[in-house]
Tab-separated table of C-alpha atoms and ligand atoms in Angstrom:
chain	number	residue	atom	x	y	z
H	1	MET	CA	17.152	-48.476	143.374
H	2	PRO	CA	19.465	-46.171	141.466
H	3	PRO	CA	17.922	-42.785	140.661
H	4	HIS	CA	18.749	-43.216	136.962
H	5	PRO	CA	17.940	-46.693	135.779
H	6	SER	CA	19.408	-47.525	132.395
H	7	PRO	CA	17.060	-46.348	129.652
H	8	THR	CA	14.675	-49.138	128.706
H	9	ALA	CA	15.542	-50.576	125.345
H	10	THR	CA	13.144	-51.118	122.485
H	11	PRO	CA	13.902	-54.604	121.153
H	12	GLN	CA	14.634	-54.531	117.438
H	13	PRO	CA	13.282	-57.273	115.229
H	14	GLY	CA	14.894	-59.293	112.493
H	15	PRO	CA	18.491	-59.801	111.544
H	16	HIS	CA	19.529	-56.559	113.197
H	17	ALA	CA	19.106	-57.992	116.694
H	18	ASP	CA	21.787	-58.030	119.387
H	19	HIS	CA	23.964	-61.088	119.109
H	20	SER	CA	26.181	-60.359	122.041
H	21	GLY	CA	23.993	-62.782	123.946
H	22	GLY	CA	24.880	-61.211	127.265
H	23	VAL	CA	27.963	-61.874	129.297
H	24	GLU	CA	30.459	-64.106	127.481
H	25	ALA	CA	27.782	-65.829	125.435
H	26	GLY	CA	27.194	-65.987	121.718
H	27	SER	CA	30.092	-68.085	120.383
H	28	ARG	CA	28.277	-71.340	119.758
H	29	GLY	CA	26.438	-71.333	116.481
H	30	ALA	CA	28.186	-68.093	115.468
H	31	LYS	CA	28.785	-69.301	111.924
H	32	LYS	CA	25.186	-70.384	111.429
H	33	ARG	CA	23.960	-67.019	112.672
H	34	PHE	CA	26.432	-65.217	110.434
H	35	LEU	CA	25.233	-67.046	107.343
H	36	HIS	CA	21.575	-66.565	108.247
H	37	ASP	CA	21.934	-62.838	109.003
H	38	ALA	CA	24.133	-62.178	105.984
H	39	ARG	CA	21.472	-63.728	103.754
H	40	GLU	CA	18.737	-61.635	105.371
H	41	TYR	CA	20.725	-58.423	105.232
H	42	VAL	CA	21.756	-58.890	101.616
H	43	ARG	CA	18.067	-59.223	100.692
H	44	ASP	CA	17.307	-55.910	102.408
H	45	THR	CA	18.226	-53.772	99.408
H	46	ASP	CA	16.739	-50.606	100.969
H	47	HIS	CA	18.991	-50.870	103.965
H	48	ARG	CA	22.053	-51.629	101.863
H	49	ALA	CA	21.352	-48.585	99.702
H	50	PHE	CA	20.945	-46.473	102.865
H	51	LEU	CA	24.292	-47.715	104.163
H	52	ARG	CA	25.982	-46.949	100.856
H	53	ARG	CA	24.577	-43.425	100.920
H	54	ALA	CA	25.754	-42.993	104.519
H	55	LEU	CA	29.293	-43.936	103.484
H	56	ALA	CA	29.239	-42.108	100.144
H	57	GLY	CA	30.560	-38.819	101.539
H	58	TYR	CA	33.325	-40.580	103.470
H	59	TYR	CA	35.643	-41.082	100.493
H	60	THR	CA	35.430	-37.440	99.418
H	61	THR	CA	36.062	-35.970	102.859
H	62	ARG	CA	38.840	-38.459	103.659
H	63	ASP	CA	40.595	-37.922	100.340
H	64	GLY	CA	40.268	-34.162	100.761
H	65	GLN	CA	42.018	-34.371	104.123
H	66	LYS	CA	44.649	-36.808	102.853
H	67	ALA	CA	45.510	-34.325	100.118
H	68	ARG	CA	46.469	-31.807	102.797
H	69	TYR	CA	49.328	-34.050	103.956
H	70	ARG	CA	52.642	-33.344	102.286
H	71	ASP	CA	53.125	-37.112	101.978
H	72	TRP	CA	50.330	-39.359	103.231
H	73	GLU	CA	52.361	-42.536	102.663
H	74	GLN	CA	55.202	-41.172	104.756
H	75	ALA	CA	52.727	-40.261	107.494
H	76	ARG	CA	51.479	-43.877	107.387
H	77	ASP	CA	55.084	-45.049	107.825
H	78	ALA	CA	55.501	-42.771	110.831
H	79	ALA	CA	52.232	-43.959	112.421
H	80	ASN	CA	53.203	-47.570	111.767
H	81	LEU	CA	56.597	-47.022	113.373
H	82	ALA	CA	55.156	-45.357	116.465
H	83	LYS	CA	52.763	-48.257	117.105
H	84	TRP	CA	55.198	-51.006	116.068
H	85	ASN	CA	57.812	-49.636	118.436
H	86	ALA	CA	55.351	-49.740	121.345
H	87	VAL	CA	53.844	-53.127	120.486
H	88	ASN	CA	57.266	-54.756	120.239
H	89	ARG	CA	58.296	-53.433	123.642
H	90	LEU	CA	54.896	-53.697	125.260
H	91	ASP	CA	56.196	-55.270	128.486
H	92	GLU	CA	58.514	-52.324	129.067
H	93	MET	CA	55.980	-49.701	127.866
H	94	LEU	CA	53.186	-50.905	130.130
H	95	VAL	CA	55.352	-50.853	133.246
H	96	ARG	CA	56.568	-47.354	132.397
H	97	PHE	CA	52.996	-46.192	131.844
H	98	ALA	CA	51.731	-47.791	135.076
H	99	ASP	CA	54.553	-46.267	137.179
H	100	ALA	CA	54.052	-42.789	135.721
H	101	PHE	CA	50.257	-42.982	136.047
H	102	GLU	CA	50.456	-44.025	139.709
H	103	ALA	CA	52.995	-41.274	140.374
H	104	GLY	CA	50.244	-38.875	139.256
H	105	GLY	CA	47.874	-40.259	141.904
H	106	GLY	CA	45.905	-42.729	139.766
H	107	LYS	CA	45.457	-46.440	140.426
H	108	VAL	CA	46.316	-49.114	137.854
H	109	HIS	CA	44.483	-52.470	137.725
H	110	TRP	CA	45.495	-55.427	135.552
H	111	ALA	CA	42.803	-57.693	134.137
H	112	ARG	CA	43.667	-61.002	132.509
H	113	ASP	CA	40.239	-61.471	130.937
H	114	ALA	CA	36.772	-60.017	130.627
H	115	ALA	CA	35.511	-61.595	133.871
H	116	GLU	CA	38.396	-60.097	135.855
H	117	ALA	CA	37.898	-56.670	134.288
H	118	ARG	CA	34.180	-56.718	135.131
H	119	GLU	CA	34.934	-57.756	138.713
H	120	ILE	CA	37.509	-54.969	139.140
H	121	ILE	CA	35.127	-52.317	137.815
H	122	LEU	CA	32.241	-53.633	139.899
H	123	GLY	CA	34.527	-53.488	142.939
H	124	ILE	CA	35.369	-49.820	142.264
H	125	VAL	CA	31.699	-48.973	141.742
H	126	ARG	CA	30.685	-50.753	144.975
H	127	ALA	CA	33.482	-49.089	146.951
H	128	ALA	CA	32.356	-45.692	145.649
H	129	GLY	CA	28.821	-46.394	146.927
H	130	ALA	CA	27.667	-45.430	143.469
H	131	LYS	CA	24.028	-45.138	142.501
H	132	ALA	CA	24.291	-43.778	138.995
H	133	ILE	CA	26.926	-44.302	136.333
H	134	ILE	CA	27.566	-42.377	133.153
H	135	LYS	CA	29.635	-43.794	130.321
H	136	SER	CA	31.269	-42.447	127.225
H	137	LYS	CA	31.805	-44.565	124.128
H	138	CYS	CA	34.249	-47.403	124.746
H	139	MET	CA	34.358	-50.529	122.614
H	140	THR	CA	36.434	-52.313	125.244
H	141	THR	CA	33.470	-52.109	127.636
H	142	GLU	CA	31.363	-53.679	124.868
H	143	GLU	CA	33.996	-56.404	124.577
H	144	ILE	CA	33.640	-57.316	128.255
H	145	HIS	CA	29.824	-56.782	128.308
H	146	LEU	CA	30.174	-54.291	131.134
H	147	ASN	CA	26.715	-52.724	130.956
H	148	ALA	CA	25.004	-56.103	131.390
H	149	ALA	CA	27.199	-56.864	134.430
H	150	LEU	CA	26.493	-53.463	136.044
H	151	GLU	CA	22.773	-53.695	135.365
H	152	ALA	CA	22.666	-57.206	136.787
H	153	GLU	CA	23.828	-55.664	140.076
H	154	GLY	CA	21.125	-52.999	139.904
H	155	TYR	CA	23.210	-50.037	138.727
H	156	GLY	CA	21.778	-47.667	136.170
H	157	VAL	CA	24.170	-46.961	133.307
H	158	VAL	CA	23.590	-44.272	130.689
H	159	GLU	CA	25.602	-43.997	127.498
H	160	SER	CA	26.520	-40.360	126.878
H	161	ASP	CA	27.790	-40.604	123.293
H	162	LEU	CA	24.797	-39.733	121.094
H	163	GLY	CA	25.185	-42.732	118.777
H	164	GLU	CA	25.677	-45.123	121.691
H	165	PHE	CA	22.724	-43.562	123.536
H	166	ILE	CA	20.495	-44.195	120.514
H	167	GLN	CA	21.724	-47.781	120.372
H	168	GLN	CA	21.103	-48.205	124.089
H	169	LEU	CA	17.512	-47.031	123.629
H	170	ARG	CA	17.108	-49.419	120.688
H	171	GLY	CA	18.544	-52.330	122.680
H	172	GLU	CA	21.243	-52.932	120.114
H	173	PRO	CA	25.044	-53.087	120.238
H	174	PRO	CA	26.994	-50.643	118.038
H	175	PHE	CA	26.577	-51.287	114.317
H	176	HIS	CA	30.036	-49.877	113.490
H	177	PHE	CA	32.705	-49.257	116.090
H	178	VAL	CA	33.136	-45.617	115.075
H	179	PHE	CA	29.573	-44.783	113.899
H	180	PRO	CA	27.438	-46.861	116.265
H	181	CYS	CA	24.033	-45.893	114.776
H	182	MET	CA	24.920	-45.203	111.165
H	183	HIS	CA	22.169	-47.596	110.057
H	184	VAL	CA	19.383	-45.643	111.792
H	185	ARG	CA	17.349	-43.052	109.922
H	186	ARG	CA	16.518	-39.666	111.439
H	187	GLY	CA	12.808	-40.453	111.498
H	188	GLU	CA	13.506	-43.570	113.545
H	189	ILE	CA	15.565	-41.545	116.029
H	190	SER	CA	12.774	-39.018	116.338
H	191	LYS	CA	10.255	-41.771	117.101
H	192	LEU	CA	12.631	-43.327	119.617
H	193	PHE	CA	13.036	-39.999	121.438
H	194	GLU	CA	9.284	-39.393	121.360
H	195	GLU	CA	8.727	-42.781	122.947
H	196	HIS	CA	11.478	-42.657	125.584
H	197	LEU	CA	12.084	-38.959	126.248
H	198	GLY	CA	8.651	-37.539	125.426
H	199	SER	CA	10.026	-35.115	122.824
H	200	ALA	CA	8.153	-33.629	119.865
H	201	PRO	CA	8.761	-35.210	116.436
H	202	THR	CA	11.562	-33.654	114.399
H	203	GLU	CA	14.010	-34.721	111.730
H	204	SER	CA	16.435	-31.879	112.340
H	205	PRO	CA	19.818	-33.282	113.443
H	206	GLU	CA	20.433	-30.195	115.588
H	207	GLU	CA	17.101	-30.540	117.403
H	208	LEU	CA	17.599	-34.267	117.934
H	209	THR	CA	21.044	-33.568	119.407
H	210	MET	CA	19.618	-30.902	121.714
H	211	ILE	CA	16.921	-33.301	122.962
H	212	ALA	CA	19.559	-35.856	123.971
H	213	ARG	CA	21.763	-33.147	125.398
H	214	ARG	CA	19.003	-31.753	127.637
H	215	TYR	CA	18.266	-35.268	128.904
H	216	MET	CA	21.940	-35.985	129.576
H	217	ARG	CA	23.012	-32.774	131.386
H	218	ARG	CA	21.472	-33.615	134.754
H	219	LEU	CA	22.881	-37.138	134.620
H	220	TYR	CA	26.484	-35.915	134.337
H	221	VAL	CA	26.069	-33.886	137.514
H	222	GLU	CA	24.320	-36.616	139.456
H	223	ALA	CA	26.459	-39.598	138.389
H	224	ASP	CA	28.912	-40.909	140.986
H	225	VAL	CA	31.114	-42.835	138.580
H	226	GLY	CA	32.150	-41.960	135.025
H	227	ILE	CA	33.455	-44.749	132.782
H	228	THR	CA	35.464	-44.028	129.651
H	229	GLY	CA	37.831	-45.836	127.333
H	230	ALA	CA	41.226	-44.552	126.220
H	231	ASN	CA	42.526	-44.097	122.684
H	232	PHE	CA	46.177	-44.060	123.719
H	233	LEU	CA	48.221	-44.683	126.876
H	234	VAL	CA	51.366	-42.561	126.881
H	235	ALA	CA	54.191	-44.444	128.607
H	236	GLU	CA	56.482	-41.426	128.829
H	237	THR	CA	54.035	-39.260	130.803
H	238	GLY	CA	51.575	-41.740	132.319
H	239	GLN	CA	48.633	-39.992	130.653
H	240	ILE	CA	45.661	-41.367	128.790
H	241	SER	CA	44.488	-39.689	125.608
H	242	ILE	CA	40.797	-39.559	124.727
H	243	THR	CA	39.656	-38.255	121.370
H	244	GLU	CA	35.987	-37.454	120.678
H	245	ASN	CA	33.616	-35.163	118.790
H	246	GLU	CA	30.879	-34.387	121.288
H	247	GLY	CA	32.632	-33.337	124.507
H	248	ASN	CA	30.671	-36.009	126.389
H	249	ALA	CA	33.823	-37.949	127.373
H	250	ARG	CA	35.231	-34.788	128.977
H	251	LEU	CA	32.111	-34.381	131.102
H	252	THR	CA	32.064	-38.107	131.913
H	253	ALA	CA	35.667	-37.950	133.124
H	254	ALA	CA	35.520	-34.614	134.900
H	255	LEU	CA	32.181	-34.380	136.727
H	256	PRO	CA	31.614	-37.645	138.652
H	257	ARG	CA	33.593	-38.325	141.852
H	258	VAL	CA	35.263	-41.398	140.389
H	259	HIS	CA	36.657	-41.880	136.895
H	260	VAL	CA	37.353	-45.383	135.613
H	261	ALA	CA	39.033	-45.870	132.237
H	262	LEU	CA	39.164	-49.289	130.579
H	263	ALA	CA	41.779	-49.891	127.887
H	264	GLY	CA	43.292	-52.828	126.036
H	265	ILE	CA	47.006	-53.204	126.739
H	266	GLU	CA	47.789	-52.580	123.052
H	267	LYS	CA	46.799	-48.902	123.370
H	268	CYS	CA	50.286	-47.970	124.612
H	269	VAL	CA	52.569	-45.578	122.758
H	270	GLU	CA	55.990	-44.579	123.960
H	271	ARG	CA	56.134	-40.805	123.628
H	272	LEU	CA	53.747	-37.886	123.818
H	273	ASP	CA	55.168	-36.803	120.447
H	274	ASP	CA	53.747	-39.981	118.874
H	275	LEU	CA	50.299	-38.472	119.251
H	276	ALA	CA	51.323	-35.697	116.873
H	277	VAL	CA	51.052	-38.184	114.033
H	278	LEU	CA	48.557	-40.682	115.453
H	279	LEU	CA	45.753	-38.258	116.382
H	280	PRO	CA	45.483	-36.600	112.948
H	281	MET	CA	45.864	-39.957	111.173
H	282	LEU	CA	43.083	-41.443	113.316
H	283	ALA	CA	40.732	-38.571	112.478
H	284	THR	CA	41.576	-38.414	108.776
H	285	ALA	CA	41.348	-42.142	108.115
H	286	GLY	CA	38.286	-42.699	110.286
H	287	THR	CA	35.993	-39.749	109.677
H	288	GLY	CA	37.774	-37.522	107.176
H	289	GLN	CA	38.432	-34.799	109.752
H	290	PRO	CA	41.777	-33.005	110.123
H	291	LEU	CA	41.553	-33.682	113.860
H	292	THR	CA	38.756	-34.860	116.127
H	293	CYS	CA	37.036	-31.940	117.900
H	294	TYR	CA	38.155	-32.687	121.458
H	295	ASN	CA	41.521	-34.251	122.327
H	296	THR	CA	42.226	-34.504	126.028
H	297	LEU	CA	45.006	-35.950	128.164
H	298	TYR	CA	44.260	-37.207	131.675
H	299	GLY	CA	47.107	-37.894	134.075
H	300	GLY	CA	45.359	-38.682	137.364
H	301	PRO	CA	42.717	-37.381	139.765
H	302	ARG	CA	42.156	-33.747	140.682
H	303	VAL	CA	45.036	-32.210	142.634
H	304	SER	CA	44.754	-29.401	145.143
H	305	GLY	CA	44.046	-26.080	143.501
H	306	GLU	CA	42.252	-27.621	140.497
H	307	CYS	CA	38.604	-26.678	140.104
H	308	ASP	CA	37.376	-29.845	138.420
H	309	GLY	CA	38.258	-33.465	137.838
H	310	PRO	CA	37.489	-36.673	139.762
H	311	GLN	CA	38.616	-37.383	143.306
H	312	GLU	CA	39.710	-40.889	142.261
H	313	MET	CA	40.989	-42.106	138.934
H	314	HIS	CA	41.448	-45.757	137.975
H	315	ILE	CA	42.695	-47.385	134.818
H	316	VAL	CA	41.930	-51.031	134.078
H	317	LEU	CA	44.395	-52.577	131.605
H	318	LEU	CA	42.819	-55.492	129.784
H	319	ASP	CA	44.608	-58.449	128.205
H	320	ASN	CA	41.735	-60.774	127.184
H	321	GLY	CA	43.690	-62.619	124.486
H	322	ARG	CA	45.942	-59.761	123.400
H	323	THR	CA	49.126	-61.398	124.708
H	324	ALA	CA	48.298	-64.414	122.524
H	325	ILE	CA	48.298	-62.088	119.490
H	326	LEU	CA	51.547	-60.545	120.757
H	327	ALA	CA	53.122	-63.991	120.905
H	328	ASP	CA	52.236	-64.650	117.267
H	329	PRO	CA	54.941	-62.980	115.148
H	330	GLU	CA	52.780	-63.340	112.047
H	331	GLN	CA	49.824	-61.382	113.397
H	332	ARG	CA	51.417	-59.231	116.062
H	333	ASP	CA	51.001	-56.092	113.994
H	334	SER	CA	47.215	-56.374	114.297
H	335	LEU	CA	47.758	-54.938	117.812
H	336	GLN	CA	48.732	-51.685	116.114
H	337	CYS	CA	45.083	-51.020	115.322
H	338	ILE	CA	43.969	-47.567	116.444
H	339	ARG	CA	40.257	-48.388	115.818
H	340	CYS	CA	39.770	-45.691	113.226
H	341	GLY	CA	37.163	-47.765	111.372
H	342	ALA	CA	38.606	-47.012	107.911
H	343	CYS	CA	38.813	-50.704	107.005
H	344	LEU	CA	35.069	-51.085	107.665
H	345	ASN	CA	34.195	-48.014	105.603
H	346	VAL	CA	35.901	-49.373	102.484
H	347	CYS	CA	35.052	-53.069	102.887
H	348	PRO	CA	32.656	-54.413	100.216
H	349	ILE	CA	31.537	-57.182	102.561
H	350	PHE	CA	30.730	-54.805	105.425
H	351	LYS	CA	28.708	-52.631	103.038
H	352	ASN	CA	26.665	-55.641	101.969
H	353	VAL	CA	26.142	-57.551	105.202
H	354	GLY	CA	26.139	-54.673	107.739
H	355	GLY	CA	27.741	-54.544	111.162
H	356	PHE	CA	25.428	-56.793	113.217
H	357	THR	CA	25.938	-59.783	110.965
H	358	TYR	CA	29.469	-60.256	112.287
H	359	GLY	CA	28.029	-60.876	115.787
H	360	THR	CA	31.184	-59.443	117.333
H	361	THR	CA	32.278	-56.326	119.203
H	362	TYR	CA	34.744	-55.400	116.465
H	363	GLN	CA	33.123	-55.645	113.070
H	364	GLY	CA	34.612	-55.619	109.587
H	365	PRO	CA	38.032	-56.723	108.414
H	366	ILE	CA	40.011	-56.006	111.589
H	367	GLY	CA	37.279	-57.632	113.667
H	368	SER	CA	37.582	-60.724	111.489
H	369	VAL	CA	41.329	-60.782	112.174
H	370	ILE	CA	41.271	-60.333	115.950
H	371	THR	CA	37.995	-61.962	117.018
H	372	PRO	CA	39.276	-65.525	116.491
H	373	HIS	CA	42.120	-64.634	118.889
H	374	LEU	CA	39.848	-62.982	121.436
H	375	ARG	CA	36.996	-65.511	121.325
H	376	GLY	CA	38.437	-68.705	119.840
H	377	LEU	CA	39.405	-69.739	116.312
H	378	GLY	CA	37.129	-72.803	116.387
H	379	ASP	CA	33.919	-70.767	116.649
H	380	TRP	CA	34.963	-67.638	114.770
H	381	ASN	CA	37.121	-68.806	111.865
H	382	HIS	CA	34.240	-68.278	109.430
H	383	LEU	CA	34.873	-64.522	109.715
H	384	SER	CA	38.087	-64.863	107.734
H	385	GLN	CA	35.957	-66.171	104.836
H	386	ALA	CA	33.887	-62.972	104.952
H	387	SER	CA	36.344	-61.227	102.680
H	388	SER	CA	36.889	-60.897	98.977
H	389	LEU	CA	40.625	-60.402	99.733
H	390	CYS	CA	40.516	-57.297	97.534
H	391	GLY	CA	42.974	-55.579	99.895
H	392	ALA	CA	40.962	-52.333	100.175
H	393	CYS	CA	41.226	-52.622	103.982
H	394	THR	CA	45.017	-52.900	103.878
H	395	ASP	CA	45.255	-49.898	101.555
H	396	ALA	CA	43.038	-47.821	103.853
H	397	CYS	CA	44.763	-48.691	107.118
H	398	PRO	CA	46.648	-45.646	108.464
H	399	VAL	CA	49.051	-47.814	110.501
H	400	ARG	CA	49.738	-50.247	107.648
H	401	ILE	CA	48.313	-53.454	109.111
H	402	ASP	CA	48.439	-56.160	106.478
H	403	ILE	CA	44.794	-57.008	107.143
H	404	HIS	CA	43.885	-59.171	104.171
H	405	HIS	CA	46.969	-61.348	104.560
H	406	HIS	CA	46.048	-61.862	108.214
H	407	LEU	CA	42.667	-63.120	107.038
H	408	LEU	CA	44.510	-65.622	104.865
H	409	HIS	CA	46.627	-66.638	107.866
H	410	ASN	CA	43.441	-67.221	109.873
H	411	ARG	CA	42.045	-69.362	107.047
H	412	ARG	CA	45.213	-71.430	107.000
H	413	ASN	CA	45.251	-71.765	110.792
H	414	ALA	CA	41.614	-72.862	110.793
H	415	VAL	CA	42.342	-75.558	108.189
H	416	ARG	CA	45.350	-76.752	110.181
H	417	ALA	CA	43.375	-76.872	113.412
H	418	ALA	CA	40.406	-78.743	111.916
H	419	PRO	CA	41.278	-80.219	108.515
H	420	ASN	CA	38.284	-80.867	106.281
H	421	ARG	CA	38.719	-84.411	104.966
H	422	LEU	CA	36.481	-83.850	101.973
H	423	GLU	CA	38.315	-80.690	100.957
H	424	ARG	CA	41.691	-82.368	101.396
H	425	MET	CA	40.576	-85.315	99.269
H	426	GLY	CA	39.409	-82.875	96.594
H	427	HIS	CA	42.774	-81.080	96.560
H	428	ARG	CA	44.640	-84.397	96.336
H	429	MET	CA	42.500	-85.526	93.432
H	430	PHE	CA	43.049	-82.236	91.631
H	431	ALA	CA	46.812	-82.456	92.211
H	432	ALA	CA	46.860	-86.017	90.833
H	433	VAL	CA	44.951	-84.952	87.697
H	434	ALA	CA	46.885	-81.708	87.193
H	435	ALA	CA	50.188	-83.614	87.267
H	436	ARG	CA	49.079	-85.765	84.283
H	437	PRO	CA	48.643	-83.581	81.158
H	438	ARG	CA	46.522	-86.066	79.196
H	439	LEU	CA	44.207	-86.737	82.101
H	440	PHE	CA	43.980	-82.997	82.758
H	441	ALA	CA	43.040	-82.321	79.112
H	442	THR	CA	40.399	-85.089	79.110
H	443	GLY	CA	38.993	-83.834	82.411
H	444	GLY	CA	38.805	-80.297	80.997
H	445	THR	CA	36.906	-81.496	77.908
H	446	LEU	CA	34.481	-83.518	80.008
H	447	PHE	CA	33.898	-80.609	82.389
H	448	ARG	CA	33.293	-78.184	79.489
H	449	ARG	CA	30.802	-80.490	77.888
H	450	SER	CA	28.914	-81.243	81.076
H	451	LEU	CA	28.717	-77.676	82.447
H	452	TRP	CA	25.111	-77.212	81.233
H	453	PHE	CA	24.182	-80.427	83.007
H	454	LEU	CA	25.901	-79.362	86.263
H	455	LYS	CA	23.847	-76.156	86.212
H	456	LYS	CA	20.654	-78.167	85.938
H	457	LEU	CA	21.742	-80.611	88.611
H	458	ARG	CA	22.181	-77.797	91.212
H	459	LEU	CA	24.544	-79.854	93.342
H	460	PRO	CA	24.422	-78.837	97.044
H	461	LEU	CA	28.001	-77.565	96.859
H	462	LEU	CA	27.190	-75.243	93.961
H	463	ARG	CA	23.588	-74.391	94.796
H	464	ASP	CA	24.261	-71.366	97.033
H	465	TRP	CA	26.972	-70.079	94.755
H	466	ILE	CA	24.925	-70.146	91.580
H	467	ALA	CA	21.705	-68.972	93.258
H	468	SER	CA	22.703	-65.356	92.614
H	469	ARG	CA	25.235	-65.813	89.806
H	470	ASP	CA	25.235	-67.069	86.231
H	471	LEU	CA	27.813	-69.689	85.436
H	472	PRO	CA	29.813	-68.590	82.388
H	473	GLN	CA	29.143	-70.214	79.043
H	474	ALA	CA	31.702	-72.913	78.314
H	475	PRO	CA	33.867	-71.979	75.300
H	476	ALA	CA	33.441	-74.161	72.226
H	477	ARG	CA	37.176	-74.934	72.187
H	478	SER	CA	39.530	-75.221	75.118
H	479	PHE	CA	42.578	-73.011	75.489
H	480	ARG	CA	44.843	-76.020	74.862
H	481	ASP	CA	42.967	-76.792	71.654
H	482	GLN	CA	43.192	-73.213	70.458
H	483	TRP	CA	46.914	-73.136	71.305
H	484	ARG	CA	47.572	-76.313	69.392
H	485	HIS	CA	45.818	-74.996	66.268
H	486	ARG	CA	47.014	-71.421	66.487
H	487	ALA	CA	48.268	-69.671	63.364
H	488	PRO	CA	52.035	-69.760	63.014
H	489	PRO	CA	53.621	-66.583	64.342
H	490	ALA	CA	54.232	-63.974	61.673
H	491	VAL	CA	57.896	-63.844	60.750
H	492	ALA	CA	59.214	-60.317	61.120
H	493	ARG	CA	60.263	-59.028	57.759
H	494	SER	CA	63.875	-57.966	57.861
H	495	ARG	CA	64.337	-54.304	57.182
H	496	PRO	CA	67.024	-53.242	54.757
H	497	ALA	CA	70.054	-51.811	56.452
H	498	THR	CA	69.952	-48.070	56.646
H	499	THR	CA	72.762	-45.620	56.541
H	500	GLY	CA	73.030	-42.049	57.591
H	501	SER	CA	72.616	-40.970	53.953
H	502	ASP	CA	69.107	-42.516	53.836
H	503	ARG	CA	67.728	-39.596	55.832
W	601	LIG	S1	42.897	-52.098	111.169
W	601	LIG	FE1	43.687	-50.161	110.452
W	601	LIG	S2	41.984	-49.325	109.227
W	601	LIG	FE2	41.089	-50.954	110.501
W	601	LIG	S3	40.363	-49.905	112.323
W	601	LIG	FE3	42.432	-50.617	112.771
W	601	LIG	S4	43.761	-48.886	112.271
W	601	LIG	FE4	41.791	-48.487	111.311
């Protein structure tokens, strides 16, 4: 048995339960679960208010930081260009990165899908004779359900990021891909620590942090393998860039004998200089910081003369559907995402349904764009309907991804892939009526007069929609009627000609 079994989770009840469903499960019935959980979450007004309060300070701090840029829009252009350049030449960038990384003594592994990535990482862990594993926050490991695969083989895995650690103890996936436990109150964290770590009750954030820190310290030293993600892969230098606020990723990468980093292939940038714009943009847009506290570059294992660092360093480059997005010229730019989380923070749907409702690794607007590519349009196309198309996400995106139009593209693709006969018939009927002015006018009059009756009838199609909304009162006269009987336009009275002497 490993000396540090994964902390035992406390199962959470209700709609906030884990929907990952374990390894590669959870797609079937995703829409039904989404609708059920959204309904439950929307009813939980306390939780929604808590979430709103948690995000309330975000706008002020972010806007304060944005104001420090000479030209925020120009910085967005530069960030967009840096990512677009790399995404459009990804084949070349990845080979350059892999060659440079291996020249530094690291080993590159290519994984076509989640199963391959899990197998590669399990192989590295087995070869290292590992007993204990420490991890820093990495959404790509969530995407491939790595913890479940490691635990199934008897390895203990401990999350070292405080938010992820809390979620691990709660038995939940991250609620938000930047703020994993933003939905948890301090009192709940205190109780969780009392139960699992035997600490005294406290609601002080500093004390809670110190409790987790004391628990974690020994684990860093005793872990054989450290697993991290990577925010950027620099093709020019063969380095990976990790940005974080707690310093836990540094310890995870530096103290264990073996360091494994897992990254999606889209994380590539061409030049080290690109980070000069991307790192501050990531911090400002995501958390309202000028720069994240710790920004580190790793270029390979420890070399002779260095006093710390792993003896082996591996990077696993994951495709898992990303090349399909790359092949789609319409949605290719969604690979530019730097996972700052800004689109979630401003999304009215996210604020009302919460992160778990999506049932995906990547929540919110960008999750709704890419999940159908990563896990199948057939089962996940409902996510593109989870948007008011207000465009707040597109406005907030530091790398200028046209998020809300991509949601529209997904809606169109879903209709093309599985046309709804009823909907198509409805559109045809409307087109036939709209092309005949008299019929259109008669239909309008009939509809106006029968609106009160439709409300009473509560047709299945309208029932959900009007359950929480009032239908507007029908006007006494239609617009066409009012237009026909409008007062004649006032004739402008001609002014007498003026001359200079009139002054
Ligand atoms: S889509 Fe844009 S705003 Fe959303 S997480 Fe990605 S980079 Fe941030």
